[in-house]
PDB file of C-alpha atoms and ligand atoms in Angstrom:
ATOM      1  CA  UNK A   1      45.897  79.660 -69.583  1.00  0.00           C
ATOM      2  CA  UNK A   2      47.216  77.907 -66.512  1.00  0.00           C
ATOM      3  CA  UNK A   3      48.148  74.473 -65.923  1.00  0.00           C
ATOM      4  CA  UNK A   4      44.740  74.156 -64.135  1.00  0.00           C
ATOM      5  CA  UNK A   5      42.330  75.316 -66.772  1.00  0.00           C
ATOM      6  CA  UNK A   6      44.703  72.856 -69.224  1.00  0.00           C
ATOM      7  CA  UNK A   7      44.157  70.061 -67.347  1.00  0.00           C
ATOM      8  CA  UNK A   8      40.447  71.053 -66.654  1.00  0.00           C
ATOM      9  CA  UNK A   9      39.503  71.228 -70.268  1.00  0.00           C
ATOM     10  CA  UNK A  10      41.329  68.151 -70.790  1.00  0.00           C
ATOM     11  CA  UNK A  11      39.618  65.988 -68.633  1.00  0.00           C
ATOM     12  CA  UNK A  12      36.410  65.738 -70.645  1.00  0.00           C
ATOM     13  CA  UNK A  13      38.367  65.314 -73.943  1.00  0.00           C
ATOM     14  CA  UNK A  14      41.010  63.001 -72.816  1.00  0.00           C
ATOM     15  CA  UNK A  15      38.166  60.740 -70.802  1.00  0.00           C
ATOM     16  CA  UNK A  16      36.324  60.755 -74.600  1.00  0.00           C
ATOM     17  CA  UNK A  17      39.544  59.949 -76.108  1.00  0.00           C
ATOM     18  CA  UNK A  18      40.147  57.519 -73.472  1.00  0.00           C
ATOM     19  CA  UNK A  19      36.492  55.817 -74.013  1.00  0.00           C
ATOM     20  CA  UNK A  20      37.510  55.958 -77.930  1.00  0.00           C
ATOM     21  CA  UNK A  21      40.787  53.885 -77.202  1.00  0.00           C
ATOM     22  CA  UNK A  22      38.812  51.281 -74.588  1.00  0.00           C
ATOM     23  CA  UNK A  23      36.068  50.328 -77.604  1.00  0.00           C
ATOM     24  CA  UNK A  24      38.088  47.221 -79.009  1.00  0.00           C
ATOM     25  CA  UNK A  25      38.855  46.272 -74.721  1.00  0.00           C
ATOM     26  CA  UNK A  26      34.694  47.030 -74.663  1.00  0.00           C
ATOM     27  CA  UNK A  27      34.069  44.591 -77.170  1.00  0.00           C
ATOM     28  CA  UNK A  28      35.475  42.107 -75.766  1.00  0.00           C
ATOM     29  CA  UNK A  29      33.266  39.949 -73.749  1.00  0.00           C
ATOM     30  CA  UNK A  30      35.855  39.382 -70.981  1.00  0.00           C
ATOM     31  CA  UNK A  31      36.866  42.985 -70.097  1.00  0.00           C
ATOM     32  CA  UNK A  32      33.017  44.027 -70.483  1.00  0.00           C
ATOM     33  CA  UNK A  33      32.250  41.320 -67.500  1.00  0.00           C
ATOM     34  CA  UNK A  34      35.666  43.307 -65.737  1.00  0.00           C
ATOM     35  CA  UNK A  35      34.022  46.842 -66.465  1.00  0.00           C
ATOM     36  CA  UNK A  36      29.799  46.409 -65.402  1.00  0.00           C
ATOM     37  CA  UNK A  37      29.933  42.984 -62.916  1.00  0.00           C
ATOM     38  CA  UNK A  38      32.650  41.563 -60.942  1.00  0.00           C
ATOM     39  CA  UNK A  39      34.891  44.053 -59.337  1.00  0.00           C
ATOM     40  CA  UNK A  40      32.540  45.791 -57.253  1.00  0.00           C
ATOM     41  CA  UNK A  41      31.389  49.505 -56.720  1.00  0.00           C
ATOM     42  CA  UNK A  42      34.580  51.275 -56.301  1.00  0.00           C
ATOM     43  CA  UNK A  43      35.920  50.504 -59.431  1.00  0.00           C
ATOM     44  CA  UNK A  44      32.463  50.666 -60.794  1.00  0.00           C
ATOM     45  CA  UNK A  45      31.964  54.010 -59.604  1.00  0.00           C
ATOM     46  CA  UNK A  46      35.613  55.421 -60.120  1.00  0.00           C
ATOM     47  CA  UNK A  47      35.460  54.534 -63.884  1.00  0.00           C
ATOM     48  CA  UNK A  48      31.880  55.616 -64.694  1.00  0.00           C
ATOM     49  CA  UNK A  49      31.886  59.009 -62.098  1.00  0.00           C
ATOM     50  CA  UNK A  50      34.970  59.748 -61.860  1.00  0.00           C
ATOM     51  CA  UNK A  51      35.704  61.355 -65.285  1.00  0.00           C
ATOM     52  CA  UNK A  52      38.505  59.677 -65.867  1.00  0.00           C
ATOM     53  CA  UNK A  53      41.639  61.607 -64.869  1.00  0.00           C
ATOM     54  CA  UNK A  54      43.280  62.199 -61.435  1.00  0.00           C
ATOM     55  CA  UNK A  55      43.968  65.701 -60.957  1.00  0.00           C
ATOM     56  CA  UNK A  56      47.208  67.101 -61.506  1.00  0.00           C
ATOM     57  CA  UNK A  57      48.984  69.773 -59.466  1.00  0.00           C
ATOM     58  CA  UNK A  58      51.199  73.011 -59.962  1.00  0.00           C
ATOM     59  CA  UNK A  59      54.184  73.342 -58.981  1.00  0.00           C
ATOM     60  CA  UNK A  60      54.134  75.779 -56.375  1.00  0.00           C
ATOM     61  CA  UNK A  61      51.610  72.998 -54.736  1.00  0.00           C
ATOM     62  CA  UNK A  62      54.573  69.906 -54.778  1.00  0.00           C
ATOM     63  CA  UNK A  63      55.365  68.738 -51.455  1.00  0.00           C
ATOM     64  CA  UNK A  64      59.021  70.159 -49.445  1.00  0.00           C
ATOM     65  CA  UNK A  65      59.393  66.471 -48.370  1.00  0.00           C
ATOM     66  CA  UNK A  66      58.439  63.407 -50.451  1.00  0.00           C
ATOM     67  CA  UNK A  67      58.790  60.442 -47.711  1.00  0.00           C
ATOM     68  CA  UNK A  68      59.806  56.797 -48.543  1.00  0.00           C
ATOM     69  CA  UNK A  69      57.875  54.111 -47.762  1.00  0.00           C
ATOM     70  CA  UNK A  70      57.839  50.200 -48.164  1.00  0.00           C
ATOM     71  CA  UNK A  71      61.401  48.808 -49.360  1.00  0.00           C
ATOM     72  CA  UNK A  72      63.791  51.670 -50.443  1.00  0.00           C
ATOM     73  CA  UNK A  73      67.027  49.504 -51.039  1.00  0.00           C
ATOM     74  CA  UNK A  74      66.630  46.366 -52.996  1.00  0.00           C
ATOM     75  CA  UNK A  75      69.253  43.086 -51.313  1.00  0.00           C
ATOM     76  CA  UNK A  76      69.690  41.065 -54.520  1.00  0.00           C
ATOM     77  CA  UNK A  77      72.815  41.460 -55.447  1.00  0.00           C
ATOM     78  CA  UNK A  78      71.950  41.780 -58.953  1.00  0.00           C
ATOM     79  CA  UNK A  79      70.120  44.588 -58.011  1.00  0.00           C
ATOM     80  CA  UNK A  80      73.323  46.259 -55.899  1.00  0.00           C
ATOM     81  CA  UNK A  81      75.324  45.668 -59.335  1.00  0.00           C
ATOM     82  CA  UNK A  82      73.434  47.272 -61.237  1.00  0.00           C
ATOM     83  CA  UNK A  83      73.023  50.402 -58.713  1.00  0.00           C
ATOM     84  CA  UNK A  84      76.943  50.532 -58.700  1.00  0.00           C
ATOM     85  CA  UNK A  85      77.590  51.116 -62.272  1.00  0.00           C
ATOM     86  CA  UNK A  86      74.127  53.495 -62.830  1.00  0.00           C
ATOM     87  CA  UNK A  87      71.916  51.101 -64.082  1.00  0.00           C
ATOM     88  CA  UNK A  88      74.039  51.172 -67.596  1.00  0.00           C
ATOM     89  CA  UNK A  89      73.658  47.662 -67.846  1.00  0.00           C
ATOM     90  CA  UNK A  90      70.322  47.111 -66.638  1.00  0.00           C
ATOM     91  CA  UNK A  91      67.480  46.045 -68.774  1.00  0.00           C
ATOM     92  CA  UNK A  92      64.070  46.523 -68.278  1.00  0.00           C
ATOM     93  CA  UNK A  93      61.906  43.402 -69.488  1.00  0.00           C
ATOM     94  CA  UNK A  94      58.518  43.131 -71.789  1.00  0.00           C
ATOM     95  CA  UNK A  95      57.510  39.827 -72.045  1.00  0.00           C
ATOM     96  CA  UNK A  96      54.421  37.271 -71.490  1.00  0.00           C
ATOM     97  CA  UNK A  97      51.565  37.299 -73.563  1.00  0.00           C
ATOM     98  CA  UNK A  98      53.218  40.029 -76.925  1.00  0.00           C
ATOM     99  CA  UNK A  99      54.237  39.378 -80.056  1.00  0.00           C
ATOM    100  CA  UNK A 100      57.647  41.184 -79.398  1.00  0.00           C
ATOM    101  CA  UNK A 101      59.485  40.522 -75.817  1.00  0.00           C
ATOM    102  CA  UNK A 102      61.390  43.714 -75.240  1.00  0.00           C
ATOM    103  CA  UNK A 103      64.687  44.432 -73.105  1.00  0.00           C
ATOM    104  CA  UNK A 104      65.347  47.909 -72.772  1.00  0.00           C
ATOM    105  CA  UNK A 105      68.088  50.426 -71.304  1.00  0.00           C
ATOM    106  CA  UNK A 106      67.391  53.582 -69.640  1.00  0.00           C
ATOM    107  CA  UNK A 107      68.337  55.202 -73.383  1.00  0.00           C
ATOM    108  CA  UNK A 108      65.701  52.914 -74.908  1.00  0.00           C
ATOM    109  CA  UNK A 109      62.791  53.756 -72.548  1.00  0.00           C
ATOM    110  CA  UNK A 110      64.316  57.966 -72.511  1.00  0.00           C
ATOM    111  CA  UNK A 111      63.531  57.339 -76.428  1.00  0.00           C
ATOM    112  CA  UNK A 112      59.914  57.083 -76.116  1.00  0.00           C
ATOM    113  CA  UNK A 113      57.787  60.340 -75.951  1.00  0.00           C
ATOM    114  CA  UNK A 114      57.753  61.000 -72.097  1.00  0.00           C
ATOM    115  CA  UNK A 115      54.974  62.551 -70.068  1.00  0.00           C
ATOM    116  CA  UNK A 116      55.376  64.692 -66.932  1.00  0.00           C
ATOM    117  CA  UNK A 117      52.637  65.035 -64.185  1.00  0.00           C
ATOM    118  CA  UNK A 118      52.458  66.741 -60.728  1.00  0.00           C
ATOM    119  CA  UNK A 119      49.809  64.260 -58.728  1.00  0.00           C
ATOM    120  CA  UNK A 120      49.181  63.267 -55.377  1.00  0.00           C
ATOM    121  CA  UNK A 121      50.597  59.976 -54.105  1.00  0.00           C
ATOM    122  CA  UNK A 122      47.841  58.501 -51.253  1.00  0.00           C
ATOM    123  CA  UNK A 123      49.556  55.971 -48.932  1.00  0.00           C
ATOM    124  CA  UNK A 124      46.746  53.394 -47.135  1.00  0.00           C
ATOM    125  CA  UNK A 125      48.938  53.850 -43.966  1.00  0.00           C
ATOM    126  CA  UNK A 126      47.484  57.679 -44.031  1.00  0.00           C
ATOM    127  CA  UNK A 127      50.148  60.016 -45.434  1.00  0.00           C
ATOM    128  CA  UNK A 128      50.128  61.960 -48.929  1.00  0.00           C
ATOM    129  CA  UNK A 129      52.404  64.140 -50.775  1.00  0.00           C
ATOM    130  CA  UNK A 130      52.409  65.985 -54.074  1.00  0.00           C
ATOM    131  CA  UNK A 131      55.302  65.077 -56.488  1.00  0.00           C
ATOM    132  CA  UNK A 132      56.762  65.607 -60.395  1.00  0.00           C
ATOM    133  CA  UNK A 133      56.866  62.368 -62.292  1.00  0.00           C
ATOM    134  CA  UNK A 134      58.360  61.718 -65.633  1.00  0.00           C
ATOM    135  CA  UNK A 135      58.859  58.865 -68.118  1.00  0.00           C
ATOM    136  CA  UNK A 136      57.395  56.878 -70.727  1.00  0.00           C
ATOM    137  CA  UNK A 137      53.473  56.154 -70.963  1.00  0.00           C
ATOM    138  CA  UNK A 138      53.064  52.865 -69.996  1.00  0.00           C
ATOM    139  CA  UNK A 139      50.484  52.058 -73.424  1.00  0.00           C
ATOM    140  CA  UNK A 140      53.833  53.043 -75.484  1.00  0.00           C
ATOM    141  CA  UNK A 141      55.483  50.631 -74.299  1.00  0.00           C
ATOM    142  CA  UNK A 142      52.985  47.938 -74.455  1.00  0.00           C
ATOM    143  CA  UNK A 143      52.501  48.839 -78.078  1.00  0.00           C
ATOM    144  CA  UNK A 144      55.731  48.575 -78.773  1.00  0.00           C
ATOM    145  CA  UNK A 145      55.801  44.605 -77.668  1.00  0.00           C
ATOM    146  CA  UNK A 146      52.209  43.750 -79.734  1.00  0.00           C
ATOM    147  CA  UNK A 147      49.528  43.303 -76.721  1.00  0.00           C
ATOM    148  CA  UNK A 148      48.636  40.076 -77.629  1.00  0.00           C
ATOM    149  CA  UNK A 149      44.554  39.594 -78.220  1.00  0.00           C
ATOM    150  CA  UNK A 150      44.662  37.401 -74.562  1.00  0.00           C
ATOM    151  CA  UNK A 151      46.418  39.691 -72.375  1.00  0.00           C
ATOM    152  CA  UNK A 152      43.989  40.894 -69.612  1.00  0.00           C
ATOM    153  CA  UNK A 153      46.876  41.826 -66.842  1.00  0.00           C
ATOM    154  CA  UNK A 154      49.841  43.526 -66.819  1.00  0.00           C
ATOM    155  CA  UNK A 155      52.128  42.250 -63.910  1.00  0.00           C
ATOM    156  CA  UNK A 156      55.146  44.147 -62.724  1.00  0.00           C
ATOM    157  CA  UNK A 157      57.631  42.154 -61.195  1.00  0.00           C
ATOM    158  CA  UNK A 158      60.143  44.097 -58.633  1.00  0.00           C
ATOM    159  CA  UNK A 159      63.980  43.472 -57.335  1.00  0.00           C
ATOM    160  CA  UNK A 160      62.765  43.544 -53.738  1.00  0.00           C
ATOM    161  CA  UNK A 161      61.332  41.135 -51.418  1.00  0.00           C
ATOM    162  CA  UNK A 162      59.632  40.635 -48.042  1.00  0.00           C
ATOM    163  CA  UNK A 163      61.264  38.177 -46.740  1.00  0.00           C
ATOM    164  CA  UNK A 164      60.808  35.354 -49.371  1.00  0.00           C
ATOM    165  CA  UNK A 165      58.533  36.878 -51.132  1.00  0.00           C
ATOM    166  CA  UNK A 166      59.227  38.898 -54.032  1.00  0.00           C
ATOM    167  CA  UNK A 167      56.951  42.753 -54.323  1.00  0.00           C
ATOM    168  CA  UNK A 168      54.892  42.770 -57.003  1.00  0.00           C
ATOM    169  CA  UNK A 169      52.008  44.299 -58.306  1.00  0.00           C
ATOM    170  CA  UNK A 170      49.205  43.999 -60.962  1.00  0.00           C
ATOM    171  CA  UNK A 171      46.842  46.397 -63.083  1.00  0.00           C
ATOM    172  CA  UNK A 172      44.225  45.951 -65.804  1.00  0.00           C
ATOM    173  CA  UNK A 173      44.321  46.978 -69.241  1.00  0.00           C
ATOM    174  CA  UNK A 174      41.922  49.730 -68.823  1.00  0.00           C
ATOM    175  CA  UNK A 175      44.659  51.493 -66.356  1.00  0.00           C
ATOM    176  CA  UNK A 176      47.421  50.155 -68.621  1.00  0.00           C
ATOM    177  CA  UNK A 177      46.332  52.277 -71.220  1.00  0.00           C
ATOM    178  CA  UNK A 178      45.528  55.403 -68.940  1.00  0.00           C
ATOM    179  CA  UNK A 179      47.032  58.377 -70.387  1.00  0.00           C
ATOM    180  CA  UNK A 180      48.397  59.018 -67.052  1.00  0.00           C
ATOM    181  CA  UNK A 181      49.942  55.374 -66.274  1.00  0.00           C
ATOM    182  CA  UNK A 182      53.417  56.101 -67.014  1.00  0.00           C
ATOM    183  CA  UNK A 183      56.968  54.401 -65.777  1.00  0.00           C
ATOM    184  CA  UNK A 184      58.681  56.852 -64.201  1.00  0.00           C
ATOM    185  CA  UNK A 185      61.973  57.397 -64.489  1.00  0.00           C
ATOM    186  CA  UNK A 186      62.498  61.106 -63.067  1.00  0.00           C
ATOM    187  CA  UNK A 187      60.804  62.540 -59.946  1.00  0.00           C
ATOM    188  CA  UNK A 188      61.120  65.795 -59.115  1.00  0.00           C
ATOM    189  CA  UNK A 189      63.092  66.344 -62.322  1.00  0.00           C
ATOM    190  CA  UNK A 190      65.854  64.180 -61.138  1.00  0.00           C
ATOM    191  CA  UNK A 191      66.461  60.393 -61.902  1.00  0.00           C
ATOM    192  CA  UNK A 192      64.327  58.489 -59.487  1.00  0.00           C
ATOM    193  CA  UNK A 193      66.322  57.955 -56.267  1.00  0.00           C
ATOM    194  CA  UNK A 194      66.616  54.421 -55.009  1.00  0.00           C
ATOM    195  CA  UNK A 195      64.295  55.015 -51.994  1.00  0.00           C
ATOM    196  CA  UNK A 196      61.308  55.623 -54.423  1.00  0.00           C
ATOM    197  CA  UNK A 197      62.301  52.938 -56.739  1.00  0.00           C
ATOM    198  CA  UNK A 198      65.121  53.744 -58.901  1.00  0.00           C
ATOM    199  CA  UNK A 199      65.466  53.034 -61.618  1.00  0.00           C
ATOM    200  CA  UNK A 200      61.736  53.072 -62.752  1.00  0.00           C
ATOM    201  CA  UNK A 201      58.254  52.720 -60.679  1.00  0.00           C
ATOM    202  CA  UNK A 202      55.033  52.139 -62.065  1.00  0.00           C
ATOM    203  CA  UNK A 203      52.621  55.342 -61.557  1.00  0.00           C
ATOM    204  CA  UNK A 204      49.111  54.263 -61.496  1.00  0.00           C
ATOM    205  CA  UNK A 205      47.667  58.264 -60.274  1.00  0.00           C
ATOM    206  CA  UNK A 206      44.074  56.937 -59.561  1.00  0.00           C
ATOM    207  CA  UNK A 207      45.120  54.091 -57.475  1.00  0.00           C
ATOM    208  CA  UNK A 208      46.446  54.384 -53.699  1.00  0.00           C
ATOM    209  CA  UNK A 209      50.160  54.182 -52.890  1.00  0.00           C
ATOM    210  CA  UNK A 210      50.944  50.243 -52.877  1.00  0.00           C
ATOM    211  CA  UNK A 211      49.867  49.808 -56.458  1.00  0.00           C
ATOM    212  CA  UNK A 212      52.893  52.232 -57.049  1.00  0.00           C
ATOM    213  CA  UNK A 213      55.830  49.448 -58.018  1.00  0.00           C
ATOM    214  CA  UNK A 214      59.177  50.355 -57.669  1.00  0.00           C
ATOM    215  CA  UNK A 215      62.277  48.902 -58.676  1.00  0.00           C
ATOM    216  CA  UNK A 216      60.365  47.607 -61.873  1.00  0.00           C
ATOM    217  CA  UNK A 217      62.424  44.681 -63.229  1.00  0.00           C
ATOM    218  CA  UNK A 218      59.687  42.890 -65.379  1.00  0.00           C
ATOM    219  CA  UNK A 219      56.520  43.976 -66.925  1.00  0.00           C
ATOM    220  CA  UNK A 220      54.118  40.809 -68.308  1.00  0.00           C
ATOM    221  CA  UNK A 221      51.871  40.415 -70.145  1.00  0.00           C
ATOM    222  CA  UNK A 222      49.201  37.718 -68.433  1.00  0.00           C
ATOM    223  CA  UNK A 223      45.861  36.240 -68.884  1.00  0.00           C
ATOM    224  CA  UNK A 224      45.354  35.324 -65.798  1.00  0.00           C
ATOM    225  CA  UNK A 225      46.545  36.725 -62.269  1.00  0.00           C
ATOM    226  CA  UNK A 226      45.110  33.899 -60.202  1.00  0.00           C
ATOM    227  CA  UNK A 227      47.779  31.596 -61.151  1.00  0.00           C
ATOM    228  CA  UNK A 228      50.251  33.728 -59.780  1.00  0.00           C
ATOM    229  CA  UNK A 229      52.000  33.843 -56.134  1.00  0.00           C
ATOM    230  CA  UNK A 230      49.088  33.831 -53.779  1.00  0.00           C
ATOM    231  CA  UNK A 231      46.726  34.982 -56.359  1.00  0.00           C
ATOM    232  CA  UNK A 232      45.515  37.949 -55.019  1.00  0.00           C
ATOM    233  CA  UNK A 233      47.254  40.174 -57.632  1.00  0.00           C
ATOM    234  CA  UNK A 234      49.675  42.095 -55.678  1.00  0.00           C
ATOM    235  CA  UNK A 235      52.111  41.351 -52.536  1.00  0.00           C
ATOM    236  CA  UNK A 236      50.213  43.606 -50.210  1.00  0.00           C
ATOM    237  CA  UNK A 237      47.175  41.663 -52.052  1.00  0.00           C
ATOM    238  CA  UNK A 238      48.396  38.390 -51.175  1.00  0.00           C
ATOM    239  CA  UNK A 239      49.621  38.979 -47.235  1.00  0.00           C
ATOM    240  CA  UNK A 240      47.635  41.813 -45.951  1.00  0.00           C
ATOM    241  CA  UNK A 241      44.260  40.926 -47.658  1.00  0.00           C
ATOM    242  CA  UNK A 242      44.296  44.821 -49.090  1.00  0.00           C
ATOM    243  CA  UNK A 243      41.897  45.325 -52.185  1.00  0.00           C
ATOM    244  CA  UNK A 244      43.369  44.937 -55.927  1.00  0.00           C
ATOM    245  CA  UNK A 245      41.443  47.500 -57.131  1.00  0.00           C
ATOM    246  CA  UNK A 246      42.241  50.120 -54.940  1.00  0.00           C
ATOM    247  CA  UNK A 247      40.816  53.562 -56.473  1.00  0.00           C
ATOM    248  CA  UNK A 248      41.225  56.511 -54.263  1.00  0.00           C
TER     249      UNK A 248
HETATM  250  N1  MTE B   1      58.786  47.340 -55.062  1.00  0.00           N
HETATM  251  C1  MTE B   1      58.082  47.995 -54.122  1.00  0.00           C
HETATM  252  N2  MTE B   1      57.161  48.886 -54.518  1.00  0.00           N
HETATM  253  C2  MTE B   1      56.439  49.557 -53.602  1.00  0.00           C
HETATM  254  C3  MTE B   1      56.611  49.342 -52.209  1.00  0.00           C
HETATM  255  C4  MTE B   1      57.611  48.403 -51.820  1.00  0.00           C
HETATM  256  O1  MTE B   1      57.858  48.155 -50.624  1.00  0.00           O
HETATM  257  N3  MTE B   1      58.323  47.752 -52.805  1.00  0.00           N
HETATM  258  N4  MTE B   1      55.825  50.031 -51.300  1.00  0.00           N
HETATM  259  C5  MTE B   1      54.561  50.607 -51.802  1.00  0.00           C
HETATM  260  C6  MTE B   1      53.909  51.560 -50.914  1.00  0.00           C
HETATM  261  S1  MTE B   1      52.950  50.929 -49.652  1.00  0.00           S
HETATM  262  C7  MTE B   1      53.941  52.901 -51.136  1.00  0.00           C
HETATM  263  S2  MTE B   1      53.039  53.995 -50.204  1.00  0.00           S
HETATM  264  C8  MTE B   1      54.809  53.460 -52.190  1.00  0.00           C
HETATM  265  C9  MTE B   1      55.822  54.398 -51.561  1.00  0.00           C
HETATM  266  O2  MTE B   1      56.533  55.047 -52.559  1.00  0.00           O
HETATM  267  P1  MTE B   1      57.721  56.001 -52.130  1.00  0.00           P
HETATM  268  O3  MTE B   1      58.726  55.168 -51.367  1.00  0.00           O
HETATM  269  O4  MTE B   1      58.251  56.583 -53.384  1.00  0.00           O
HETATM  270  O5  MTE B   1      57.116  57.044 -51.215  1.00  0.00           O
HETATM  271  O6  MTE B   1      55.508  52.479 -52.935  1.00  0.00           O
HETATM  272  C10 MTE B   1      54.788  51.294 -53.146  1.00  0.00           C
HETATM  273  N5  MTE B   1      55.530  50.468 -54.049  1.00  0.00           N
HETATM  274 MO1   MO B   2      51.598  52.700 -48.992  1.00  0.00          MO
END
């Protein structure tokens, strides 16, 4: 069987399986609001049609050349330190609304089980390209830390800035817990270079490029995201009025 037919047959189980893990986020009156009114027809129709999984790639189909895009070298000075000496000191931070705030090395997040996935990475701006991504599932993680009962957002907070304003972006816990929402720390089978976001991005594969966070510093756990920065969710949400939900 190839990787096609895999992925193929998966897609109805895994979407079942996904449905199965959503029940207690169903239940709950706030998410159910999230899932049938608010957000609008795109998500709407991307959760319900869609069947739930992006498609994933062979090999023989990844892209020669994988461009950059957006910030691909960090100023703080933190940041820079931590580049120097391979990130061997760097922590990644779980915290907000869990029982458990986490800080973990590169070991600590290579511990967890990690997933690999060939997908296509959609830029607004009108580029794409086909890539290998590895790490951790995102839900893993967020397990690990207790969810708390109130969190509705997971925030990720990055090392680089426009300007004065810091990148950051912002997902639901319905793509939190997407089998495919992983933080990568390999692309291509190599650690993630610093142009894409070493030393771990968010990949969010049903969502367009800008969703993507790299240089993830800080995931939390929130309640609310209108409280936060401009309150639009995201920095390309806040200064260039582009959609939060953007499902591709
Ligand atoms: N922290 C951070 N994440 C970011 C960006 C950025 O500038 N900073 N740019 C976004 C955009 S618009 C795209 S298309 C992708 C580009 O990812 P790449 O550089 O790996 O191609 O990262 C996204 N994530
Ligand atoms: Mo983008």
């Amino acid at each position: 069987m190839n990787r096609r037919e895999v992925i193929g047959g998966l897609s109805l189980g895994a979407s079942a399986l996904l449905l199965g893990g959503c029940d207690k986020l169903n239940a709950d009156p706030g998410v159910r609001k999230i899932l049938i009114g608010a957000e609008g027809l795109n998500l709407r129709s991307q959760r319900l049609l869609a069947g739930g999984l992006a498609r994933e790639y062979r090999r023989d189909q990844m892209s020669p050349v994988f461009r950059t895009n957006g910030n691909t070298r960090p100023a703080s000075a933190t940041y820079q330190a931590h580049a120097a000496t391979n990130f061997t000191d760097w922590r990644l931070v779980v915290d907000g609304l869990v029982a458990r705030p986490l800080a973990m090395s590169l070991r600590d997040l290579g511990a967890f089980p990690q997933r690999a996935q060939i997908t296509r990475h959609d830029c607004v701006e009108g580029w794409s390209a086909i890539g290998k991504w590895q790490g951790p599932v995102l839900g893993d993680i967020l397990k690990a830390a207790g969810l708390s009962e109130r969190a509705r957002y997971i925030v990720f907070h990055c090392a680089d800035a426009f300007g004065s304003r810091p990148y950051y972006e912002s997902i639901d816990l319905y793509d939190a817990f997407h089998p495919q929402t992983i933080m990568a720390l390999l692309m291509n089978d190599r650690r993630l270079p610093m142009g894409h976001g070493a030393p771990i991005r968010l990949r969010v594969e049903r969502q367009l490029g800008y969703k993507h966070a790299k240089f993830v510093m800080r995931i939390e756990a929130r309640e609310r995201i209108d409280n936060l920065y401009d309150g639009k969710g995201g920095y390309w949400e806040d200064v260039g009025d582009y959609a939060w939900y953007a499902g591709i």
